[in-house]
Short mmCIF file of C-alpha atoms and ligand atoms in Angstrom, two decimals:
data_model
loop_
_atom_site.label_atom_id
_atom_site.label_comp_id
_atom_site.label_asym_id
_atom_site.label_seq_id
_atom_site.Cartn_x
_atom_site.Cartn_y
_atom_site.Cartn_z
CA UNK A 507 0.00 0.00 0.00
CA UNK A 508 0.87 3.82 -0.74
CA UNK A 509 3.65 4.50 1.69
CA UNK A 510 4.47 0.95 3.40
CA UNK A 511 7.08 -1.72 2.98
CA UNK A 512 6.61 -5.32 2.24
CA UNK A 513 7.54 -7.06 5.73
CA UNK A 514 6.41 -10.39 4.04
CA UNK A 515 9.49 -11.56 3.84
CA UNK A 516 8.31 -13.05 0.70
CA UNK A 517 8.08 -10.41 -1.81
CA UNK A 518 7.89 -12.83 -5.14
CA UNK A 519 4.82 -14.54 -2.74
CA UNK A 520 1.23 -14.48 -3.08
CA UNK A 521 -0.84 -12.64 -0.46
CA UNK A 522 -4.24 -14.77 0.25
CA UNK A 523 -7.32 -12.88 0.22
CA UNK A 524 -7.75 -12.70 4.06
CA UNK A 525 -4.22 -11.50 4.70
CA UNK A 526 -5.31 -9.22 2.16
CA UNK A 527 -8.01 -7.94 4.06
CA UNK A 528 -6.28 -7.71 7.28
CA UNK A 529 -3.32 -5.58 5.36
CA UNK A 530 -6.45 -3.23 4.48
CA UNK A 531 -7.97 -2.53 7.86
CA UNK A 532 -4.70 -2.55 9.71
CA UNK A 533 -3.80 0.19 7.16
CA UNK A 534 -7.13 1.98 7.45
CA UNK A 535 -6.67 1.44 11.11
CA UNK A 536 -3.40 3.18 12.02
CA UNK A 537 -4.00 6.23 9.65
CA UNK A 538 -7.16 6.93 11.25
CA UNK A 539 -9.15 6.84 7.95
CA UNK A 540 -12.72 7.07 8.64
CA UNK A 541 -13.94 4.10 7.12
CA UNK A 542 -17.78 3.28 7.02
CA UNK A 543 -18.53 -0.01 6.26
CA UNK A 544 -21.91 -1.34 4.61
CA UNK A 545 -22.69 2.41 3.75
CA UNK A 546 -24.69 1.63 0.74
CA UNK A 547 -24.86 4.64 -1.78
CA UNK A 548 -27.88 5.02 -4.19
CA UNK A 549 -27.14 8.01 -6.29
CA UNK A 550 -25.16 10.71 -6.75
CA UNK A 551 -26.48 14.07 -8.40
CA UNK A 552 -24.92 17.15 -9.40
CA UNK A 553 -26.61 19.90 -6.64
CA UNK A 554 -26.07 23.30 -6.64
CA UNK A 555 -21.63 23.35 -7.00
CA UNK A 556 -21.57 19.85 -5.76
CA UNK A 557 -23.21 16.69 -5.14
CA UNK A 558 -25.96 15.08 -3.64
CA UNK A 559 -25.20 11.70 -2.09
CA UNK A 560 -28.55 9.33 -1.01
CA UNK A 561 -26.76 6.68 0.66
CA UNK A 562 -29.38 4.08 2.62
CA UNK A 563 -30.27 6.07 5.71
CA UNK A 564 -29.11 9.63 5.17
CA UNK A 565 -28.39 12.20 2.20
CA UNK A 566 -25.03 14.05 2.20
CA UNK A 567 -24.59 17.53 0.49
CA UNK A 568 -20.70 17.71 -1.32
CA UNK A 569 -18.45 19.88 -2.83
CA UNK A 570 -16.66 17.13 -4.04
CA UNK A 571 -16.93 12.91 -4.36
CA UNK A 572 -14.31 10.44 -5.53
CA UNK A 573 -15.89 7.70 -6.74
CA UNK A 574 -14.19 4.05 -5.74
CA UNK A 575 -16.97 1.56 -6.06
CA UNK A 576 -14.96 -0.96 -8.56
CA UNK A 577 -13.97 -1.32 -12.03
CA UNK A 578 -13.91 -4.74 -12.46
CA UNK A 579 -16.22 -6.59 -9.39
CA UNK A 580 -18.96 -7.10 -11.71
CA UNK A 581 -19.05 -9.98 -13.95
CA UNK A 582 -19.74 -10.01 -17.44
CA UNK A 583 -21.44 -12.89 -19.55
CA UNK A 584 -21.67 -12.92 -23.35
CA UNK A 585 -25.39 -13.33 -24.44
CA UNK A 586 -24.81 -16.55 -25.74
CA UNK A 587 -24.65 -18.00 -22.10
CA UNK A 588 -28.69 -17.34 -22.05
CA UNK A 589 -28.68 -20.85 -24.09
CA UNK A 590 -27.22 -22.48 -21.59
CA UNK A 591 -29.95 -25.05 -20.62
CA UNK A 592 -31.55 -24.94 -17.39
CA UNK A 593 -30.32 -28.45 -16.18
CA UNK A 594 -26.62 -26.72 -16.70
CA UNK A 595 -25.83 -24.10 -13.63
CA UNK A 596 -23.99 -21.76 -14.34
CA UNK A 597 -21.14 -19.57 -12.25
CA UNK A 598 -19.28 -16.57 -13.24
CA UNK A 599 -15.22 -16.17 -11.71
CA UNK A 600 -17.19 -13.69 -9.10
CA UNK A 601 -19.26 -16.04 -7.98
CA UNK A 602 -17.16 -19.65 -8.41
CA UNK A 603 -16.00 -20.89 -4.62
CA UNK A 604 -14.23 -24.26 -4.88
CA UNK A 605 -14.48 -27.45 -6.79
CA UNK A 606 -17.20 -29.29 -4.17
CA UNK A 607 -19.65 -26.58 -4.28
CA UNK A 608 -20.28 -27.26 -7.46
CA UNK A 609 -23.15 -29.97 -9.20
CA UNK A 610 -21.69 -33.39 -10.53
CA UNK A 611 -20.34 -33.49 -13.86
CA UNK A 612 -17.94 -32.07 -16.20
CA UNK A 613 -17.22 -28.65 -15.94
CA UNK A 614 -16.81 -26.05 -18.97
CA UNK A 615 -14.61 -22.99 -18.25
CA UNK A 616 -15.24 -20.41 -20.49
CA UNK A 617 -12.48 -17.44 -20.65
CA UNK A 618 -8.49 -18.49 -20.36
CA UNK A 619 -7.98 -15.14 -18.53
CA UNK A 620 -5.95 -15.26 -15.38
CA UNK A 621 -9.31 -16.23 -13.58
CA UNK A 622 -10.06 -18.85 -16.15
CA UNK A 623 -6.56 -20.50 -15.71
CA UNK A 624 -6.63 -20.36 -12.31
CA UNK A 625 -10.46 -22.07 -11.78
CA UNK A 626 -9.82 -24.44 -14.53
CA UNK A 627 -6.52 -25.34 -12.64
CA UNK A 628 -8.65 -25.89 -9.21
CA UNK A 629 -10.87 -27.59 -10.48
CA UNK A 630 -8.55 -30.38 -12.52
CA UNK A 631 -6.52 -30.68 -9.25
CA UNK A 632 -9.66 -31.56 -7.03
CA UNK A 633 -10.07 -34.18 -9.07
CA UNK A 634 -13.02 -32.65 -11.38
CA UNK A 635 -13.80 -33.29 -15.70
CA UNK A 636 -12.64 -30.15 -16.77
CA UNK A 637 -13.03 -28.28 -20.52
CA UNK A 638 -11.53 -24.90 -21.04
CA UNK A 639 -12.54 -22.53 -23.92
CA UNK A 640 -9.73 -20.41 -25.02
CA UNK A 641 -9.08 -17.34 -26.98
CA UNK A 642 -5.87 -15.38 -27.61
CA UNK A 643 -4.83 -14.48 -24.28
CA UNK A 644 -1.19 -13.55 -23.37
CA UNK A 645 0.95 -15.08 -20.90
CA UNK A 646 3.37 -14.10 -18.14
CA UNK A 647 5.87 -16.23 -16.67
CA UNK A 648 5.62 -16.53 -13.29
CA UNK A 649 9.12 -15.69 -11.96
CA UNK A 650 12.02 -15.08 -14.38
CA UNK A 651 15.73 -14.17 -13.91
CA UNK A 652 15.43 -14.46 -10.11
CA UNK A 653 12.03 -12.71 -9.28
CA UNK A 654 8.70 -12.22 -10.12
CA UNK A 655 7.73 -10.42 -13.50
CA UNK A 656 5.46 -8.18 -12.18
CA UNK A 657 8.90 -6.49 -10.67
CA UNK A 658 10.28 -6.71 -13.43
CA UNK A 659 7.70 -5.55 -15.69
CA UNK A 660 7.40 -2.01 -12.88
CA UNK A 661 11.41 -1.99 -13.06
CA UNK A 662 11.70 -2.04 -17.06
CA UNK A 663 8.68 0.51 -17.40
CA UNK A 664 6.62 -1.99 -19.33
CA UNK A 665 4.03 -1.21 -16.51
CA UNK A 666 4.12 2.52 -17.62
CA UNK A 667 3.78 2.28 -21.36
CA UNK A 668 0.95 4.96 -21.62
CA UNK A 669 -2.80 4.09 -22.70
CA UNK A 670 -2.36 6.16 -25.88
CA UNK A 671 0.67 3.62 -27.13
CA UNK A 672 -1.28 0.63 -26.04
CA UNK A 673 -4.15 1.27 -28.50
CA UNK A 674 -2.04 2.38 -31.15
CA UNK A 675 -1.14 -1.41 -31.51
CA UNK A 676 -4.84 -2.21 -31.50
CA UNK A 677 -7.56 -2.67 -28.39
CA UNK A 678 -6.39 -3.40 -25.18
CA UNK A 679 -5.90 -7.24 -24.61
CA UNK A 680 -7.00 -8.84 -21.84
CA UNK A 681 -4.06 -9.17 -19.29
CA UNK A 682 -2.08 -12.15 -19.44
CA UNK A 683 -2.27 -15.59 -17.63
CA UNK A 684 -0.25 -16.21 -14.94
CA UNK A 685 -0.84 -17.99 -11.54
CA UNK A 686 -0.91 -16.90 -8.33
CA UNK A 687 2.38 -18.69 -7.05
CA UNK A 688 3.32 -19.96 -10.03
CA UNK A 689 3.23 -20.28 -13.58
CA UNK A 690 -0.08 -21.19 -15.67
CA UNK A 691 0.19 -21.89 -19.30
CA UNK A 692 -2.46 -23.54 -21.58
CA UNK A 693 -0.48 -26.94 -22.15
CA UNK A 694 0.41 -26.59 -18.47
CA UNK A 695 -3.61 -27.01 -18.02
CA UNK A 696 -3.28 -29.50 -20.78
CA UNK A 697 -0.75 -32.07 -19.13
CA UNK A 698 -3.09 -31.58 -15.95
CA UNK A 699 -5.52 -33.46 -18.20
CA UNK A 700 -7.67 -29.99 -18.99
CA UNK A 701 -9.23 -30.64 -22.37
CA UNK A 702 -8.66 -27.41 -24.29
CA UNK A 703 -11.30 -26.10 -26.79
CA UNK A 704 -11.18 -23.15 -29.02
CA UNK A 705 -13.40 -20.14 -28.46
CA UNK A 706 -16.85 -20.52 -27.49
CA UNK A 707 -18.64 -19.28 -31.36
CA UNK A 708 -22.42 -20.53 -30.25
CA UNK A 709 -24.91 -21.86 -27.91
CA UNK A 710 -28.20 -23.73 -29.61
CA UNK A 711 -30.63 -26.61 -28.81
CA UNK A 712 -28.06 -27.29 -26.01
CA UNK A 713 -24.64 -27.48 -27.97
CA UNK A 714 -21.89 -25.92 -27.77
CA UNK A 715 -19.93 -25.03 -30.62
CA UNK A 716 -16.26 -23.61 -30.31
CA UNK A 717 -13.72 -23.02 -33.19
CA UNK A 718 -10.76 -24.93 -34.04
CA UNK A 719 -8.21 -21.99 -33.00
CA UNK A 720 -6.64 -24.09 -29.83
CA UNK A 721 -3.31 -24.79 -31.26
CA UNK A 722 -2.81 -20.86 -32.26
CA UNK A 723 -3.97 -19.75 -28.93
CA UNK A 724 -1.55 -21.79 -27.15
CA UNK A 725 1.28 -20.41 -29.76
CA UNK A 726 0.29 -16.42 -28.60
CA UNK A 727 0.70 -17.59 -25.28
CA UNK A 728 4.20 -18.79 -25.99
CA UNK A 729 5.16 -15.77 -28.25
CA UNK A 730 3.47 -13.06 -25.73
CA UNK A 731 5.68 -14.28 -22.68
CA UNK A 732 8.96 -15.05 -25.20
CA UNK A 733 8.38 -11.13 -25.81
CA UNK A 734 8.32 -10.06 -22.01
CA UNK A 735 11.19 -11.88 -21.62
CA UNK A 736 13.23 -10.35 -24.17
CA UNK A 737 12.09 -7.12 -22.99
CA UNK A 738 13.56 -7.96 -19.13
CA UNK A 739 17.04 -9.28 -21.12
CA UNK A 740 16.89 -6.21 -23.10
CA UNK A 741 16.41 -4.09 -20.22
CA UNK A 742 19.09 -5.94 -17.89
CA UNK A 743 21.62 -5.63 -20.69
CA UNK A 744 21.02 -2.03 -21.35
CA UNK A 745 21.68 -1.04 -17.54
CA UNK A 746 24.55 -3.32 -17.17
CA UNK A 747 22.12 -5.60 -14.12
CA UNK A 748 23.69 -8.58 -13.53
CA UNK A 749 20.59 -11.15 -12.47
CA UNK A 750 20.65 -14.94 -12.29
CA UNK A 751 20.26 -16.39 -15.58
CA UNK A 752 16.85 -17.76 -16.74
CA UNK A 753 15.52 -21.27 -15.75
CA UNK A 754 13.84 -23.74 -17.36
CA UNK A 755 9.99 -23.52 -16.09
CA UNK A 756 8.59 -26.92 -16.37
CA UNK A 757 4.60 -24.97 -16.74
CA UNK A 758 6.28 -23.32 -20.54
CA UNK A 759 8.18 -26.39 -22.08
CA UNK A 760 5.65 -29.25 -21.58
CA UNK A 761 4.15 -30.51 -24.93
CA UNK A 762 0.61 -29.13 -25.24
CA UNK A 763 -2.43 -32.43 -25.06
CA UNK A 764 -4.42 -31.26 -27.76
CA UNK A 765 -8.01 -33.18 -27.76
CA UNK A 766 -7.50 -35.21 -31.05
CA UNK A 767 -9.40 -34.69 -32.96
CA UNK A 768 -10.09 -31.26 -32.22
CA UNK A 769 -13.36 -30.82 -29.89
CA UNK A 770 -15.47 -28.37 -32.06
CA UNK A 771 -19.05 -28.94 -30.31
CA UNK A 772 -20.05 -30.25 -26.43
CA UNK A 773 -23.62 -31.44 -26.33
CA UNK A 774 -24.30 -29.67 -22.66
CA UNK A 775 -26.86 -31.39 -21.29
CA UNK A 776 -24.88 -34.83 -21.96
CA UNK A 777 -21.39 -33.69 -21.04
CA UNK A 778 -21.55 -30.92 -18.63
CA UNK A 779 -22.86 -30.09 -15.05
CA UNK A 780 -21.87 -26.95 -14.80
CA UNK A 781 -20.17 -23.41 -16.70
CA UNK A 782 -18.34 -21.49 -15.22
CA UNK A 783 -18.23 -17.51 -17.40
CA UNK A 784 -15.20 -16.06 -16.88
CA UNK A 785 -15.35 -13.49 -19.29
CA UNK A 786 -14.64 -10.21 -17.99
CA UNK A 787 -15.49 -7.73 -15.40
CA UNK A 788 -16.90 -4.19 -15.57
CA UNK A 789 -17.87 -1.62 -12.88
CA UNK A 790 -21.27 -0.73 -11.78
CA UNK A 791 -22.30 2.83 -12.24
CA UNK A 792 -25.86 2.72 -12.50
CA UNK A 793 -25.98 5.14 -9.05
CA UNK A 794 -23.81 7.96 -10.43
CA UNK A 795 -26.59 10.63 -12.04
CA UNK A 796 -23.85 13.30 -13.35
CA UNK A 797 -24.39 14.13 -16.74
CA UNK A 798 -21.02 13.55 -19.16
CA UNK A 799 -19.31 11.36 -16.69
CA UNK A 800 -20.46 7.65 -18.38
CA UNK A 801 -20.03 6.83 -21.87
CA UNK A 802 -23.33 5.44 -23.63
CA UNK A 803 -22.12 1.72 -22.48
CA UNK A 804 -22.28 3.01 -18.54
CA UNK A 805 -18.50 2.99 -18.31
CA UNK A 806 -16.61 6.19 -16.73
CA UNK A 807 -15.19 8.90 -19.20
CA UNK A 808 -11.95 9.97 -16.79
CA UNK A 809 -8.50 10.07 -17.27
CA UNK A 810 -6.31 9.10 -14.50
CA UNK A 811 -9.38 9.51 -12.36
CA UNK A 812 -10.15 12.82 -13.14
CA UNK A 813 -13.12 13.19 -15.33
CA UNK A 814 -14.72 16.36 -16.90
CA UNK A 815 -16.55 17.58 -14.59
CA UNK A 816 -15.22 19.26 -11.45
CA UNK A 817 -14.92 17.67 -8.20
CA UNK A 818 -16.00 14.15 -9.22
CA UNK A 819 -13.63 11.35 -9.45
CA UNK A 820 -13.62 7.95 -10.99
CA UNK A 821 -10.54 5.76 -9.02
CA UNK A 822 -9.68 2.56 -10.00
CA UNK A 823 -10.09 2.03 -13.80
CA UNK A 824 -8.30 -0.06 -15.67
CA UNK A 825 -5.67 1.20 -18.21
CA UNK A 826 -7.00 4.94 -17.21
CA UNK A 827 -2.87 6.11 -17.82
CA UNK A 828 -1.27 2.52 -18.18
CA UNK A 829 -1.05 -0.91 -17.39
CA UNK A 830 -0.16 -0.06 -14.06
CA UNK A 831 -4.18 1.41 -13.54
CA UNK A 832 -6.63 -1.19 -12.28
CA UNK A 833 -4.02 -2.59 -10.23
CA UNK A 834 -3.17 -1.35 -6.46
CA UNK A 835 0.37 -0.43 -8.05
CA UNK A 836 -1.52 2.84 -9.38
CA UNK A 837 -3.64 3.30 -5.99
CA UNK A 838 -0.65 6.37 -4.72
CA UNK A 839 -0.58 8.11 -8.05
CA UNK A 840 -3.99 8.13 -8.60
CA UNK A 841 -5.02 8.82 -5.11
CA UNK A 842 -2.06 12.00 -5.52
CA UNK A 843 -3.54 13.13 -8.97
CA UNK A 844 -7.32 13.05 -7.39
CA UNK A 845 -6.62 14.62 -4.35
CA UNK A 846 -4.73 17.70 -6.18
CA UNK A 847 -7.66 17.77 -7.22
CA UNK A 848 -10.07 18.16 -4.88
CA UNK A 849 -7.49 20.88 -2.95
CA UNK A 850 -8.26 23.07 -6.19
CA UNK A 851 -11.97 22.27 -6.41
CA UNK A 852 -12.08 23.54 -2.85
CA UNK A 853 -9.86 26.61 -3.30
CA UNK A 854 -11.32 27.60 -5.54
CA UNK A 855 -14.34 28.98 -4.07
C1 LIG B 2015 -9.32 -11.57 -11.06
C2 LIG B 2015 -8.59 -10.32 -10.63
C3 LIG B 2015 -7.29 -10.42 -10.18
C4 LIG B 2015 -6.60 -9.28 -9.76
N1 LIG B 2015 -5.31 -9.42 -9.32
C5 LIG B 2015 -4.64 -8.34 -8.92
C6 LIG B 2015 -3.30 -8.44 -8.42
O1 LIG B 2015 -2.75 -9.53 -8.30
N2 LIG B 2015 -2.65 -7.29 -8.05
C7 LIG B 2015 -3.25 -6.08 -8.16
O2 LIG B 2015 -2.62 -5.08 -7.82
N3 LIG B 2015 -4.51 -5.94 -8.61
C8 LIG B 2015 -5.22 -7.03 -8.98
N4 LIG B 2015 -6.50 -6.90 -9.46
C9 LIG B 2015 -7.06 -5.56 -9.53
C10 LIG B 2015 -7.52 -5.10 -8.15
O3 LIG B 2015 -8.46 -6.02 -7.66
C11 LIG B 2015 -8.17 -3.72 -8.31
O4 LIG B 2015 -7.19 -2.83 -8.80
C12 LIG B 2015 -8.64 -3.15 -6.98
O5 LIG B 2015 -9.49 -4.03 -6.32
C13 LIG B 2015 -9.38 -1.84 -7.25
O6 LIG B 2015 -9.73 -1.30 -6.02
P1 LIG B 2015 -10.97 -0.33 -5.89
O7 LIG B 2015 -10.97 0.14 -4.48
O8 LIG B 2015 -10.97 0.66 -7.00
O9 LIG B 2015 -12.27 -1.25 -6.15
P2 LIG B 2015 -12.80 -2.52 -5.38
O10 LIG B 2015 -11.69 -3.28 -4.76
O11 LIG B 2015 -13.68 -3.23 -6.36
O12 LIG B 2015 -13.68 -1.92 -4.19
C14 LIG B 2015 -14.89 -1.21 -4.44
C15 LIG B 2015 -15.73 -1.25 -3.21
O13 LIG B 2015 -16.85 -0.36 -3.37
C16 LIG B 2015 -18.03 -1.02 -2.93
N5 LIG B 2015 -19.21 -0.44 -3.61
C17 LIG B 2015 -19.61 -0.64 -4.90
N6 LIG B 2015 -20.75 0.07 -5.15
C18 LIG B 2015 -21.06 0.72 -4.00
C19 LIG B 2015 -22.12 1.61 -3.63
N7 LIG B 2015 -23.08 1.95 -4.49
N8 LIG B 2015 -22.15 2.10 -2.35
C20 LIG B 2015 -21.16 1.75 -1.48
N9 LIG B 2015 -20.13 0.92 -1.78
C21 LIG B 2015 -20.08 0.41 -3.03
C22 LIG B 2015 -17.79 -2.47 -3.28
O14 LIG B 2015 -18.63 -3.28 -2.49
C23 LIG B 2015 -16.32 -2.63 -2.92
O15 LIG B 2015 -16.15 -2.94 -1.57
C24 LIG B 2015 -7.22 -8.02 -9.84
C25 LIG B 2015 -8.55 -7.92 -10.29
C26 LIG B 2015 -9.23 -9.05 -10.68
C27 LIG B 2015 -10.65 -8.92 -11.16
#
């Protein structure tokens, strides 16, 4: 968090969610922030030179709001999944818990996204039937050259490349796979005995239908972490860093298990119990009644969490400057940016 060290001891580690948590309040705690939890709020309005705030019990008149309800805690299903039959339940990566609370059968994981890999990965290793649609996703290796990408990828200002460069090569893709402790690649899932299907093209009278694109995905997961890592050597080499040369990582060189032949349709009342959607996230903004502030999709129009109109604040979007936004590596910059300002909204009476 903004201003603390790791005291881990484990900084290439993987914080679980309830140390997570803990980190939060203890940080809330001893900087006196006045947190309110379970504070619902159910619309914001422009009023007079502020806002309007009706939160569940009480409505709050202010000059200015920042805006941190969550960019990505809402899931997202493509339309198809409403033909999904009714015998087949259904989960999204919001609302999937563990491998036994789900109904017998064969699970299909839809999205091979970071949360895709890592449910799909769950699930195979309690045991479970487990199909994973894929698309072109990138990967990250896990740890390379003696620590964990991430630091590298902060360290070699890949994590700063600004929006505007990032869509000059095209939309933004989807970040890349990785694990939580470790490395997750597609034929990683594969040799786990995941059966790996293309992209999901069509739901109807209870099939499935994917395309036949598994072997290329696989290949732009290969290519997509080969680049990262020439980036990192690049970057070493440049600065004259001596690090500890790469290793082998067992997750990147096993041969993919390619269904043969290809799986191009899954009749889902015979083969599967359950589908789990993990297929994006948005933020929900349906409370915030500010004219010019949401685009015609509901998603915020801001830039580094400052939008257009003064004294309201969007935090947390992803890829609002760079790859860094959306992730609690942009959390001090942002929070700097938006509180500079709010100081100005305020002074400037
Ligand atoms: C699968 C996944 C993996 C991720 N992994 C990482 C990672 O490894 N490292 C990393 O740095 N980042 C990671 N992120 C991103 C990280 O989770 C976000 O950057 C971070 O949670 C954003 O914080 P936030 O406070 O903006 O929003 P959130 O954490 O979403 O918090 C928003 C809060 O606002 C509340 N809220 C919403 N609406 C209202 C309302 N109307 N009234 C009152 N309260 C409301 C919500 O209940 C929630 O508590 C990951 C995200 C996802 C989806």
């Amino acid at each position: 968090m903004p201003g603390e060290r790791d005291t881990s001891g484990d900084p290439d580690g993987a914080m679980p969610v309830a140390e997570f948590i803990a980190l939060m309040q203890d940080y809330a705690g001893r900087r006196g922030l006045p947190v309110e939890c379970g504070r619902e709020v159910r619309r914001i309005e422009p009023h007079g030179r502020g806002y309007r705030i009706e939160l569940d019990r009480e409505t709050v008149l202010s000059r200015c709001v920042v805006v941190a309800s969550g960019d990505q805690n809402v899931a997202v299903r493509p339309a198809l999944a409403a033909n999904v039959p009714d015998a087949v339940a259904q989960y999204d990566a919001t609302s999937y818990r563990n491998p036994t609370s789900m109904p017998e059968g064969a699970v299909l994981v839809v999205g091979s996204g970071q949360s895709g890999g890592q449910i799909a990965e769950d699930l195979i290793r309690a045991g479970r039937e487990v199909y994973l649609s894929t698309s072109r996703v990138a990967r990250q290796t896990h740890s390379y050259r003696g620590r964990h990408s991430m630091a590298w990828m902060v360290d070699t200002g890949i994590m700063d490349i600004p929006k505007a460069n990032l869509l000059a090569a095209g939309p933004i893709p989807t970040r890349a796979l990785v694990g939580a402790d470790h490395t997750i690649s597609l034929q990683s899932l594969s040799a786990q005995g995941v059966q790996l299907l293309g992209r999901l093209t069509a739901i109807d009278a209870g099939r499935a239908h994917f395309d036949s694109d598994v072997s290329v995905n696989v290949a732009f997961g290969d290519t997509t972490a080969a680049e990262t890592k020439a980036r990192i050597d690049a970057w070493l080499t440049a600065n004259g860093i001596m690090a500890p040369a790469a290793r082998t990582d067992p997750a990147e060189t096993v041969v993919p298990t390619l269904p043969d032949p290809a799986i191009l349709e899954l009749d889902l009342t015979q083969s599967v119990g359950s589908v789990v959607w993990c297929t994006g996230v948005r933020g929900d903004y349906t409370f915030l009644r500010v004219p010019a502030v949401l685009d015609n999709r509901g998603a915020p129009i801001e830039s580094g969490g400052l939008t257009r109109v003064a004294g309201l604040c969007i935090a947390g979007v992803p890829y609002s400057v760079s790859r860094r936004s959306g992730t609690i590596l942009a959390a001090a910059p942002d929070a700097e940016r938006m509180v500079n300002h709010v100081e100005m909204v305020l002074r400037s009476n």
